[in-house]
Coordinates of N, CA and C in Angstrom, one line a residue:
M13 N 11.3 -11.2 15.9 CA 10.1 -10.6 15.5 C 10.3 -9.8 14.2
T14 N 9.4 -10.0 13.2 CA 9.5 -9.3 11.9 C 9.0 -7.9 12.1
S15 N 9.8 -6.9 11.6 CA 9.4 -5.5 11.7 C 8.3 -5.2 10.7
R16 N 7.4 -4.3 11.0 CA 6.4 -3.9 10.1 C 7.0 -3.1 8.9
P17 N 6.4 -3.2 7.8 CA 6.8 -2.4 6.6 C 6.7 -0.9 7.0
R18 N 7.6 -0.1 6.4 CA 7.6 1.3 6.6 C 7.3 2.0 5.3
L19 N 6.3 2.9 5.3 CA 6.0 3.7 4.1 C 6.5 5.1 4.3
V20 N 7.5 5.4 3.5 CA 8.1 6.8 3.5 C 7.2 7.6 2.5
S21 N 6.7 8.7 3.0 CA 5.7 9.4 2.2 C 5.8 11.0 2.3
I22 N 5.1 11.6 1.4 CA 4.6 13.0 1.6 C 3.1 12.8 1.9
G23 N 2.6 13.2 3.0 CA 1.2 12.8 3.4 C 0.2 13.1 2.3
L24 N 0.3 14.2 1.6 CA -0.7 14.7 0.7 C -0.7 13.9 -0.6
S25 N 0.5 13.3 -0.9 CA 0.7 12.7 -2.3 C -0.4 11.6 -2.6
H26 N -1.0 11.8 -3.8 CA -2.0 10.8 -4.3 C -1.4 9.5 -4.7
Y27 N -0.1 9.5 -5.1 CA 0.6 8.2 -5.3 C 0.8 7.5 -4.0
V28 N 1.0 8.2 -2.9 CA 1.1 7.6 -1.6 C -0.2 7.0 -1.2
D29 N -1.3 7.7 -1.5 CA -2.6 7.2 -1.1 C -3.0 6.0 -1.9
K30 N -2.5 5.9 -3.1 CA -2.7 4.7 -3.9 C -2.0 3.5 -3.2
A31 N -0.8 3.7 -2.6 CA -0.1 2.6 -1.9 C -0.8 2.3 -0.6
R32 N -1.2 3.3 0.1 CA -1.9 3.1 1.4 C -3.2 2.2 1.2
W33 N -3.9 2.5 0.2 CA -5.2 1.8 -0.1 C -4.9 0.3 -0.3
A34 N -3.9 0.1 -1.1 CA -3.5 -1.3 -1.4 C -3.1 -2.1 -0.2
L35 N -2.2 -1.4 0.6 CA -1.8 -2.1 1.9 C -2.9 -2.4 2.8
E36 N -3.8 -1.4 2.9 CA -5.0 -1.6 3.8 C -5.9 -2.7 3.3
R37 N -6.0 -2.7 2.0 CA -6.9 -3.8 1.4 C -6.3 -5.2 1.7
A38 N -5.0 -5.3 1.7 CA -4.4 -6.5 2.0 C -4.3 -6.8 3.5
G39 N -4.7 -5.9 4.3 CA -4.7 -6.1 5.7 C -3.2 -6.1 6.3
V40 N -2.4 -5.4 5.6 CA -1.0 -5.3 6.0 C -0.8 -4.2 7.0
A41 N -0.3 -4.5 8.2 CA 0.0 -3.5 9.2 C 1.3 -2.8 8.8
Y42 N 1.3 -1.5 8.8 CA 2.5 -0.8 8.4 C 2.7 0.5 9.2
D43 N 3.8 1.1 9.2 CA 4.1 2.4 9.8 C 4.4 3.4 8.7
E44 N 3.7 4.5 8.8 CA 4.0 5.6 7.8 C 5.0 6.6 8.4
E45 N 5.9 7.0 7.5 CA 6.9 8.0 7.9 C 6.7 9.2 7.0
P46 N 5.8 10.1 7.3 CA 5.5 11.3 6.4 C 6.5 12.4 6.6
H47 N 6.7 13.1 5.5 CA 7.6 14.2 5.5 C 7.0 15.4 4.7
A48 N 7.5 16.6 4.9 CA 7.1 17.7 4.1 C 8.0 17.7 2.8
P49 N 7.4 18.2 1.7 CA 8.2 18.3 0.5 C 9.6 19.0 0.8
L50 N 10.6 18.6 0.0 CA 12.0 19.0 0.1 C 12.6 18.2 1.2
F51 N 12.0 18.1 2.4 CA 12.6 17.3 3.5 C 12.5 15.8 3.2
H52 N 11.6 15.4 2.3 CA 11.4 14.0 2.1 C 12.6 13.4 1.4
R53 N 13.4 14.2 0.7 CA 14.5 13.6 -0.1 C 15.5 12.9 0.7
R54 N 15.9 13.4 1.8 CA 16.8 12.7 2.6 C 16.3 11.3 3.1
A55 N 15.0 11.3 3.4 CA 14.4 10.0 3.9 C 14.3 9.0 2.7
T56 N 14.0 9.5 1.5 CA 13.8 8.6 0.4 C 15.2 8.0 0.0
R57 N 16.2 8.8 0.1 CA 17.6 8.3 -0.2 C 18.0 7.3 0.8
R58 N 17.8 7.6 2.1 CA 18.2 6.6 3.1 C 17.4 5.3 3.0
A59 N 16.2 5.4 2.5 CA 15.4 4.2 2.3 C 15.7 3.4 1.1
G60 N 16.6 3.9 0.3 CA 17.1 3.2 -0.9 C 16.4 3.6 -2.2
G61 N 15.7 4.7 -2.2 CA 15.1 5.2 -3.4 C 15.7 6.5 -3.9
G62 N 15.0 7.2 -4.8 CA 15.5 8.4 -5.4 C 14.9 9.6 -4.7
R63 N 14.2 10.4 -5.5 CA 13.6 11.7 -5.0 C 12.1 11.6 -4.9
T64 N 11.5 10.5 -5.2 CA 10.0 10.4 -5.2 C 9.5 9.5 -4.1
V65 N 8.2 9.7 -3.8 CA 7.5 8.8 -2.9 C 6.3 8.3 -3.6
P66 N 5.8 7.1 -3.2 CA 6.1 6.4 -1.9 C 7.2 5.5 -2.1
I67 N 7.8 5.1 -0.9 CA 8.8 4.0 -0.8 C 8.3 3.1 0.3
L68 N 8.2 1.8 0.0 CA 7.8 0.9 1.1 C 9.1 0.0 1.4
V69 N 9.5 0.2 2.6 CA 10.7 -0.6 3.1 C 10.2 -1.9 3.8
T70 N 10.5 -3.0 3.2 CA 10.1 -4.3 3.7 C 11.3 -5.1 4.1
A71 N 11.0 -6.3 4.6 CA 12.0 -7.2 5.0 C 12.8 -7.7 3.8
E72 N 12.1 -7.7 2.6 CA 12.7 -8.2 1.4 C 13.5 -7.1 0.6
G73 N 13.3 -5.8 1.1 CA 14.0 -4.7 0.4 C 13.0 -3.6 0.2
A74 N 13.5 -2.5 -0.5 CA 12.7 -1.3 -0.7 C 11.9 -1.4 -2.0
L75 N 10.7 -1.0 -2.0 CA 9.9 -0.9 -3.2 C 9.7 0.6 -3.5
T76 N 10.2 1.1 -4.6 CA 10.3 2.5 -4.9 C 9.3 3.0 -5.9
D77 N 8.3 2.2 -6.2 CA 7.3 2.7 -7.2 C 5.9 2.2 -6.7
S78 N 4.9 3.1 -6.9 CA 3.6 2.7 -6.3 C 3.0 1.5 -6.9
T79 N 3.2 1.2 -8.2 CA 2.7 0.0 -8.8 C 3.4 -1.2 -8.2
D80 N 4.7 -1.1 -7.9 CA 5.3 -2.3 -7.3 C 4.7 -2.5 -5.9
I81 N 4.4 -1.5 -5.2 CA 3.7 -1.7 -3.9 C 2.4 -2.3 -4.1
L82 N 1.6 -2.0 -5.1 CA 0.3 -2.6 -5.4 C 0.5 -4.1 -5.6
R83 N 1.6 -4.4 -6.4 CA 1.8 -5.9 -6.7 C 2.2 -6.6 -5.4
W84 N 3.0 -6.0 -4.6 CA 3.4 -6.6 -3.3 C 2.2 -6.8 -2.5
A85 N 1.3 -5.8 -2.4 CA 0.1 -6.0 -1.6 C -0.8 -7.1 -2.2
D86 N -0.9 -7.1 -3.6 CA -1.7 -8.1 -4.2 C -1.3 -9.5 -3.9
A87 N 0.0 -9.7 -3.7 CA 0.6 -11.1 -3.4 C 0.2 -11.4 -1.9
R88 N -0.2 -10.4 -1.2 CA -0.5 -10.6 0.3 C -2.0 -10.5 0.5
G89 N -2.8 -10.6 -0.5 CA -4.3 -10.7 -0.3 C -5.1 -9.5 -0.8
A90 N -4.5 -8.5 -1.4 CA -5.3 -7.4 -1.8 C -6.2 -7.7 -3.0
A91 N -5.9 -8.7 -3.7 CA -6.8 -9.1 -4.8 C -7.1 -8.0 -5.8
L92 N -6.0 -7.5 -6.4 CA -6.1 -6.3 -7.3 C -5.9 -6.7 -8.7
W93 N -5.5 -7.9 -9.0 CA -5.4 -8.4 -10.4 C -6.1 -9.7 -10.6
P94 N -6.9 -9.8 -11.7 CA -7.6 -11.1 -11.9 C -6.6 -12.1 -12.4
A95 N -7.1 -13.4 -12.3 CA -6.2 -14.5 -12.7 C -6.1 -14.7 -14.2
D96 N -7.1 -14.3 -14.9 CA -7.1 -14.5 -16.4 C -6.0 -13.6 -17.0
P97 N -5.1 -14.2 -17.8 CA -4.0 -13.4 -18.4 C -4.5 -12.2 -19.2
D98 N -5.5 -12.3 -20.0 CA -6.0 -11.2 -20.8 C -6.6 -10.1 -19.9
A99 N -7.3 -10.5 -18.9 CA -7.9 -9.5 -18.0 C -6.8 -8.8 -17.2
R100 N -5.7 -9.6 -16.8 CA -4.6 -8.9 -16.1 C -3.9 -7.9 -17.0
A101 N -3.8 -8.2 -18.3 CA -3.1 -7.3 -19.2 C -3.9 -6.0 -19.4
R102 N -5.3 -6.1 -19.4 CA -6.1 -5.0 -19.5 C -6.0 -4.1 -18.2
V103 N -5.9 -4.7 -17.1 CA -5.7 -4.0 -15.8 C -4.4 -3.3 -15.9
D104 N -3.4 -4.0 -16.3 CA -2.0 -3.4 -16.4 C -2.0 -2.2 -17.3
Q105 N -2.7 -2.3 -18.4 CA -2.8 -1.2 -19.4 C -3.4 0.1 -18.8
L106 N -4.6 -0.1 -18.2 CA -5.3 1.0 -17.6 C -4.5 1.6 -16.4
E107 N -3.9 0.7 -15.5 CA -3.2 1.2 -14.4 C -2.0 2.1 -14.8
D108 N -1.3 1.6 -15.8 CA -0.1 2.3 -16.3 C -0.6 3.7 -17.0
D109 N -1.7 3.6 -17.7 CA -2.2 4.8 -18.4 C -2.5 5.9 -17.3
F110 N -3.2 5.5 -16.3 CA -3.6 6.5 -15.2 C -2.3 7.0 -14.5
D111 N -1.3 6.2 -14.3 CA -0.1 6.6 -13.7 C 0.6 7.7 -14.5
R112 N 0.6 7.5 -15.9 CA 1.3 8.4 -16.8 C 0.5 9.6 -17.1
R113 N -0.8 9.5 -17.3 CA -1.6 10.7 -17.8 C -2.3 11.4 -16.6
L114 N -3.0 10.6 -15.8 CA -3.8 11.3 -14.8 C -3.0 11.8 -13.6
G115 N -2.1 11.0 -13.1 CA -1.4 11.4 -11.9 C -0.7 12.7 -12.0
P116 N 0.2 12.9 -13.0 CA 0.9 14.1 -13.1 C 0.0 15.3 -13.4
A117 N -1.0 15.1 -14.2 CA -1.9 16.2 -14.5 C -2.7 16.6 -13.3
A118 N -3.2 15.7 -12.5 CA -4.0 16.1 -11.3 C -3.1 16.8 -10.3
R119 N -1.9 16.4 -10.1 CA -1.0 17.1 -9.2 C -0.7 18.5 -9.7
R120 N -0.4 18.6 -11.0 CA -0.1 19.9 -11.6 C -1.3 20.9 -11.5
L121 N -2.5 20.4 -11.8 CA -3.7 21.3 -11.7 C -4.0 21.7 -10.3
M122 N -3.9 20.7 -9.4 CA -4.1 21.1 -8.0 C -3.2 22.2 -7.5
Y123 N -1.9 22.0 -7.8 CA -0.9 23.0 -7.3 C -1.1 24.3 -8.0
C124 N -1.5 24.3 -9.3 CA -1.8 25.5 -10.0 C -2.8 26.4 -9.2
H125 N -3.8 25.7 -8.7 CA -4.9 26.4 -8.0 C -4.5 26.8 -6.5
L126 N -3.6 26.0 -5.9 CA -3.3 26.2 -4.5 C -1.9 26.7 -4.1
V127 N -1.0 26.9 -5.1 CA 0.3 27.2 -4.8 C 0.5 28.6 -4.1
D128 N -0.4 29.5 -4.4 CA -0.4 30.8 -3.7 C -1.5 30.9 -2.6
S129 N -2.1 29.8 -2.3 CA -3.2 29.9 -1.3 C -2.6 29.7 0.1
S130 N -3.3 30.3 1.1 CA -3.0 30.1 2.5 C -3.1 28.7 2.9
L131 N -3.8 27.8 2.1 CA -4.0 26.4 2.5 C -2.7 25.6 2.2
L132 N -1.8 26.1 1.4 CA -0.7 25.3 1.0 C 0.1 24.7 2.1
H133 N 0.5 25.5 3.1 CA 1.3 25.0 4.2 C 0.6 23.9 4.9
R134 N -0.7 24.0 5.2 CA -1.4 23.0 5.9 C -1.4 21.7 5.1
M135 N -1.6 21.8 3.8 CA -1.8 20.6 3.0 C -0.4 19.9 2.8
V136 N 0.6 20.6 2.6 CA 1.9 19.9 2.3 C 2.6 19.4 3.5
T137 N 2.2 19.9 4.7 CA 2.9 19.4 5.9 C 2.0 18.4 6.7
V138 N 0.9 18.0 6.2 CA 0.0 17.1 7.0 C 0.8 15.8 7.4
G139 N 0.8 15.6 8.7 CA 1.5 14.4 9.2 C 3.0 14.6 9.4
A140 N 3.6 15.7 8.9 CA 5.1 15.8 8.9 C 5.5 16.1 10.4
P141 N 6.8 15.8 10.7 CA 7.3 16.2 12.0 C 7.2 17.7 12.3
P142 N 7.0 18.0 13.6 CA 6.8 19.4 14.0 C 7.9 20.3 13.5
A143 N 9.2 19.8 13.5 CA 10.3 20.7 13.1 C 10.2 21.0 11.6
E144 N 9.8 20.0 10.8 CA 9.6 20.2 9.4 C 8.5 21.2 9.1
R145 N 7.4 21.1 9.9 CA 6.3 22.0 9.7 C 6.7 23.5 10.0
R146 N 7.5 23.6 11.0 CA 8.0 25.0 11.3 C 8.9 25.5 10.3
L147 N 9.8 24.7 9.8 CA 10.8 25.1 8.8 C 10.1 25.4 7.5
I148 N 9.2 24.6 7.1 CA 8.5 24.9 5.8 C 7.7 26.2 5.9
R149 N 7.2 26.5 7.0 CA 6.5 27.9 7.1 C 7.5 29.0 6.8
L150 N 8.8 28.8 7.3 CA 9.8 29.8 7.1 C 10.2 29.8 5.6
M151 N 10.1 28.6 5.0 CA 10.6 28.4 3.6 C 9.5 28.5 2.6
M152 N 8.4 29.0 2.9 CA 7.3 29.0 2.0 C 7.6 29.7 0.7
P153 N 8.3 30.8 0.7 CA 8.6 31.5 -0.6 C 9.5 30.5 -1.5
L154 N 10.4 29.8 -0.9 CA 11.3 28.9 -1.6 C 10.5 27.7 -2.1
L155 N 9.6 27.2 -1.3 CA 8.7 26.0 -1.7 C 7.8 26.4 -2.8
R156 N 7.2 27.6 -2.8 CA 6.3 28.0 -3.8 C 7.1 28.2 -5.1
L157 N 8.3 28.7 -5.1 CA 9.1 28.9 -6.3 C 9.5 27.5 -6.8
A158 N 9.9 26.6 -5.9 CA 10.3 25.2 -6.4 C 9.1 24.5 -7.0
L159 N 7.9 24.6 -6.5 CA 6.7 24.0 -7.1 C 6.4 24.6 -8.4
K160 N 6.4 25.9 -8.5 CA 6.1 26.6 -9.8 C 7.1 26.2 -10.9
K161 N 8.4 26.1 -10.5 CA 9.4 25.7 -11.5 C 9.3 24.2 -11.8
G162 N 9.2 23.4 -10.8 CA 9.2 22.0 -11.0 C 8.0 21.4 -11.7
Y163 N 6.9 22.0 -11.5 CA 5.6 21.4 -12.1 C 5.0 22.3 -13.2
G164 N 5.7 23.4 -13.6 CA 5.2 24.3 -14.6 C 3.9 24.9 -14.3
L165 N 3.8 25.5 -13.1 CA 2.5 26.1 -12.6 C 2.3 27.5 -13.2
H166 N 1.7 27.5 -14.3 CA 1.3 28.8 -15.0 C 0.0 28.5 -15.8
P167 N -0.6 29.6 -16.3 CA -1.9 29.4 -16.9 C -1.9 28.4 -18.1
R168 N -0.9 28.4 -18.9 CA -0.8 27.4 -20.0 C -0.6 26.0 -19.4
G169 N 0.1 25.8 -18.4 CA 0.3 24.5 -17.8 C -1.0 24.0 -17.2
A170 N -1.8 24.9 -16.6 CA -3.1 24.6 -16.0 C -4.0 24.1 -17.1
A171 N -4.0 24.8 -18.2 CA -4.9 24.5 -19.3 C -4.6 23.1 -19.9
K172 N -3.3 22.8 -20.0 CA -2.9 21.5 -20.6 C -3.3 20.4 -19.6
A173 N -3.1 20.7 -18.3 CA -3.4 19.6 -17.3 C -4.9 19.4 -17.3
R174 N -5.7 20.4 -17.4 CA -7.2 20.3 -17.4 C -7.6 19.5 -18.6
E175 N -7.0 19.8 -19.8 CA -7.4 19.1 -21.0 C -7.1 17.6 -20.9
R176 N -6.0 17.3 -20.3 CA -5.6 15.9 -20.1 C -6.6 15.2 -19.1
I177 N -6.9 15.9 -18.0 CA -7.8 15.3 -17.1 C -9.2 15.1 -17.7
D178 N -9.7 16.0 -18.5 CA -10.9 15.8 -19.1 C -10.9 14.7 -20.1
Q179 N -9.8 14.4 -20.8 CA -9.7 13.3 -21.7 C -9.7 12.0 -20.9
V180 N -9.0 11.9 -19.8 CA -9.0 10.7 -19.0 C -10.4 10.4 -18.4
F181 N -11.0 11.5 -17.9 CA -12.4 11.3 -17.3 C -13.4 10.9 -18.4
A182 N -13.2 11.4 -19.6 CA -14.1 11.0 -20.7 C -13.8 9.5 -21.1
D183 N -12.6 9.1 -21.1 CA -12.3 7.7 -21.3 C -12.9 6.7 -20.3
V184 N -12.8 7.1 -19.0 CA -13.4 6.4 -18.0 C -14.9 6.3 -18.1
A185 N -15.5 7.5 -18.4 CA -17.0 7.5 -18.6 C -17.4 6.6 -19.7
A186 N -16.6 6.5 -20.8 CA -17.0 5.6 -21.9 C -16.9 4.2 -21.5
L187 N -16.0 3.8 -20.7 CA -15.9 2.4 -20.2 C -17.1 2.1 -19.3
L188 N -17.6 3.0 -18.5 CA -18.7 2.8 -17.6 C -20.1 2.9 -18.3
A189 N -20.1 3.4 -19.5 CA -21.4 3.7 -20.2 C -22.2 2.4 -20.4
D190 N -21.6 1.2 -20.4 CA -22.4 0.0 -20.6 C -23.0 -0.5 -19.3
G191 N -22.8 0.2 -18.2 CA -23.4 -0.2 -16.9 C -22.5 -1.0 -16.0
R192 N -21.3 -1.3 -16.4 CA -20.4 -2.1 -15.6 C -20.1 -1.4 -14.3
R193 N -19.9 -2.2 -13.2 CA -19.6 -1.7 -11.9 C -18.2 -1.2 -11.7
F194 N -17.2 -1.8 -12.4 CA -15.8 -1.5 -12.3 C -15.2 -1.4 -13.7
L195 N -14.0 -0.8 -13.8 CA -13.5 -0.5 -15.1 C -13.3 -1.7 -16.1
T196 N -13.0 -2.9 -15.5 CA -12.7 -4.0 -16.3 C -13.8 -5.1 -16.1
G197 N -14.9 -4.8 -15.5 CA -16.0 -5.7 -15.4 C -16.6 -5.7 -14.0
D198 N -16.7 -6.9 -13.3 CA -17.5 -7.0 -12.1 C -16.6 -7.0 -10.9
S199 N -15.3 -6.9 -11.0 CA -14.4 -6.9 -9.8 C -13.6 -5.7 -9.7
F200 N -13.4 -5.2 -8.5 CA -12.5 -4.1 -8.2 C -11.0 -4.5 -8.4
T201 N -10.3 -3.7 -9.2 CA -8.9 -4.1 -9.5 C -8.0 -2.9 -9.3
A202 N -6.7 -3.1 -9.6 CA -5.7 -2.1 -9.5 C -6.0 -0.9 -10.4
A203 N -6.7 -1.2 -11.5 CA -7.1 -0.1 -12.4 C -8.1 0.9 -11.7
D204 N -9.1 0.3 -11.0 CA -10.1 1.2 -10.3 C -9.4 1.9 -9.2
L205 N -8.6 1.2 -8.4 CA -7.9 1.9 -7.3 C -7.0 3.0 -7.8
T206 N -6.3 2.8 -8.8 CA -5.3 3.8 -9.3 C -6.1 5.0 -9.8
F207 N -7.2 4.8 -10.6 CA -7.9 5.9 -11.1 C -8.5 6.8 -9.9
A208 N -9.1 6.1 -9.0 CA -9.7 6.9 -7.9 C -8.7 7.6 -7.1
A209 N -7.6 6.9 -6.7 CA -6.5 7.6 -5.9 C -5.9 8.8 -6.6
L210 N -5.6 8.6 -7.9 CA -4.9 9.7 -8.6 C -5.9 10.8 -9.0
A211 N -7.2 10.6 -9.0 CA -8.1 11.7 -9.2 C -8.5 12.4 -7.9
A212 N -8.2 11.8 -6.8 CA -8.7 12.2 -5.5 C -8.3 13.7 -5.1
P213 N -7.1 14.2 -5.5 CA -6.9 15.6 -5.1 C -7.8 16.6 -5.7
L214 N -8.5 16.2 -6.8 CA -9.4 17.1 -7.5 C -10.9 16.8 -7.1
L215 N -11.1 15.8 -6.3 CA -12.4 15.4 -5.9 C -12.6 15.5 -4.3
L216 N -11.6 15.5 -3.6 CA -11.6 15.6 -2.1 C -12.5 14.6 -1.4
P217 N -12.3 13.3 -1.7 CA -13.1 12.3 -1.0 C -12.8 12.3 0.5
P218 N -13.8 12.2 1.4 CA -13.6 12.2 2.8 C -12.8 11.0 3.3
E219 N -12.8 9.9 2.5 CA -12.0 8.7 2.9 C -10.6 8.7 2.6
Y220 N -10.1 9.8 2.0 CA -8.7 9.9 1.7 C -7.8 9.6 2.9
G221 N -6.6 9.2 2.6 CA -5.7 8.7 3.7 C -5.2 9.8 4.7
V222 N -5.3 11.1 4.3 CA -5.0 12.2 5.3 C -6.1 13.2 5.1
P223 N -6.3 14.0 6.1 CA -7.4 15.0 6.0 C -7.1 16.0 4.8
L224 N -8.1 16.2 4.0 CA -8.1 17.2 2.9 C -9.0 18.3 3.3
P225 N -8.8 19.5 2.8 CA -9.7 20.6 3.1 C -11.1 20.4 2.5
A226 N -12.1 21.0 3.1 CA -13.4 20.9 2.5 C -13.5 21.8 1.3
A227 N -14.3 21.5 0.4 CA -14.4 22.3 -0.8 C -14.7 23.7 -0.5
A228 N -15.5 24.0 0.5 CA -15.8 25.4 0.9 C -14.6 26.2 1.3
E229 N -13.5 25.5 1.7 CA -12.3 26.2 2.1 C -11.4 26.6 0.9
L230 N -11.6 26.1 -0.2 CA -10.8 26.3 -1.4 C -10.9 27.7 -2.0
P231 N -9.9 28.2 -2.7 CA -10.1 29.4 -3.5 C -11.2 29.2 -4.5
T232 N -11.8 30.2 -5.0 CA -13.0 30.2 -5.8 C -12.8 29.3 -7.0
G233 N -11.6 29.4 -7.7 CA -11.4 28.6 -8.9 C -11.3 27.1 -8.6
A234 N -10.6 26.8 -7.5 CA -10.4 25.4 -7.2 C -11.8 24.8 -6.7
R235 N -12.6 25.6 -6.0 CA -13.9 25.1 -5.6 C -14.7 24.8 -6.8
A236 N -14.7 25.6 -7.8 CA -15.5 25.4 -9.0 C -15.0 24.2 -9.7
L237 N -13.7 24.0 -9.8 CA -13.1 22.8 -10.4 C -13.6 21.5 -9.8
V238 N -13.5 21.5 -8.4 CA -13.9 20.3 -7.7 C -15.4 20.0 -8.0
G239 N -16.2 21.0 -8.0 CA -17.7 20.8 -8.2 C -17.9 20.3 -9.6
E240 N -17.2 20.8 -10.6 CA -17.4 20.3 -12.0 C -17.0 18.9 -12.2
L241 N -15.8 18.5 -11.6 CA -15.3 17.1 -11.7 C -16.1 16.1 -10.9
R242 N -16.6 16.5 -9.8 CA -17.5 15.6 -9.0 C -18.7 15.3 -9.8
A243 N -19.2 16.2 -10.6 CA -20.5 16.0 -11.3 C -20.4 15.2 -12.5
T244 N -19.2 14.8 -12.9 CA -19.0 14.0 -14.1 C -19.2 12.5 -13.7
P245 N -19.5 11.6 -14.7 CA -19.6 10.2 -14.4 C -18.4 9.6 -13.8
A246 N -17.2 10.0 -14.3 CA -16.0 9.5 -13.8 C -15.7 10.0 -12.4
G247 N -16.0 11.3 -12.1 CA -15.8 11.8 -10.8 C -16.7 11.1 -9.8
A248 N -18.0 10.9 -10.1 CA -18.9 10.2 -9.2 C -18.4 8.8 -9.0
F249 N -17.9 8.1 -10.0 CA -17.4 6.8 -9.9 C -16.2 6.7 -8.9
A250 N -15.3 7.6 -9.0 CA -14.1 7.7 -8.1 C -14.6 7.9 -6.6
L251 N -15.5 8.8 -6.4 CA -16.1 9.0 -5.1 C -16.8 7.8 -4.6
R252 N -17.5 7.1 -5.4 CA -18.2 5.8 -5.0 C -17.1 4.8 -4.6
L253 N -16.0 4.7 -5.4 CA -15.0 3.7 -5.0 C -14.4 4.0 -3.6
Y254 N -14.1 5.3 -3.4 CA -13.6 5.6 -2.0 C -14.6 5.3 -0.9
A255 N -15.9 5.5 -1.2 CA -16.9 5.3 -0.2 C -17.2 3.8 0.1
Q256 N -17.1 3.0 -1.0 CA -17.5 1.6 -0.9 C -16.3 0.6 -0.7
Q257 N -15.1 1.0 -1.2 CA -14.0 0.1 -1.3 C -12.8 0.4 -0.4
R258 N -12.8 1.6 0.1 CA -11.7 2.0 0.9 C -11.8 1.5 2.3
R259 N -10.8 0.9 2.8 CA -10.8 0.4 4.2 C -9.7 1.1 4.9
T260 N -10.0 1.5 6.1 CA -9.0 2.2 6.9 C -8.9 1.6 8.3
P261 N -8.4 0.4 8.4 CA -8.4 -0.3 9.7 C -7.2 0.2 10.5
A262 N -7.0 -0.4 11.6 CA -5.8 0.0 12.5 C -4.5 -0.3 11.9
A263 N -4.5 -0.9 10.6 CA -3.2 -1.2 9.9 C -2.5 0.1 9.7
R264 N -3.2 1.2 9.5 CA -2.5 2.5 9.3 C -2.0 3.1 10.6
A265 N -0.8 3.3 10.8 CA -0.2 3.9 12.0 C -0.6 5.4 12.1
A266 N -0.9 5.8 13.3 CA -1.2 7.3 13.4 C 0.1 8.1 13.3

């Protein structure tokens, strides 16, 4: 019997939700192995990766990048890239741009708002083993320090992240201004999926792969940020994609 693919993750990670979405779209049954930050590193090394998630362990080997997981899912029916070479190249360009610009900026800005919040423990340990959840509670001062140092969580960093996010959202709005349904035309692609997934921590779509807090639970500044970004054309587009294109069948293991 062939074993199911195993997705090594940090439950909250938007790059992980990018991978989940693609696997679910392909109808691939998989098992998720979520960990809390810091504790995930042992699991990723054992799976054949480095320090980052997601990692998809398959019968063919380990995929250690979210884009590689999307391509693997595309080959199994996810239909995330068009056949036309020029159209594929445009999808590749947008997908890579969102990975480089939007993903890190969204993570940084979210943590800037939440690193000192009482919500942090709940968010970073979602789905993690009970022992990790208990230990992270004891290690919260260390985790907060590690996040602040690792991601540059300070007012100047928050301002730079917000500027980059606003630029990406403006670029997406410009593409949508001609009335197209998706970023590259009439079909949902890896570009659409990647934009929506990497913007999700700032929009809190209810269809996200793990439970996110309600906007009303957030600190005042974070709540205002979510409201502002949801009201933009790009934010509304990402929320529509989650509502209309996200599938969450039994393929996802509890």
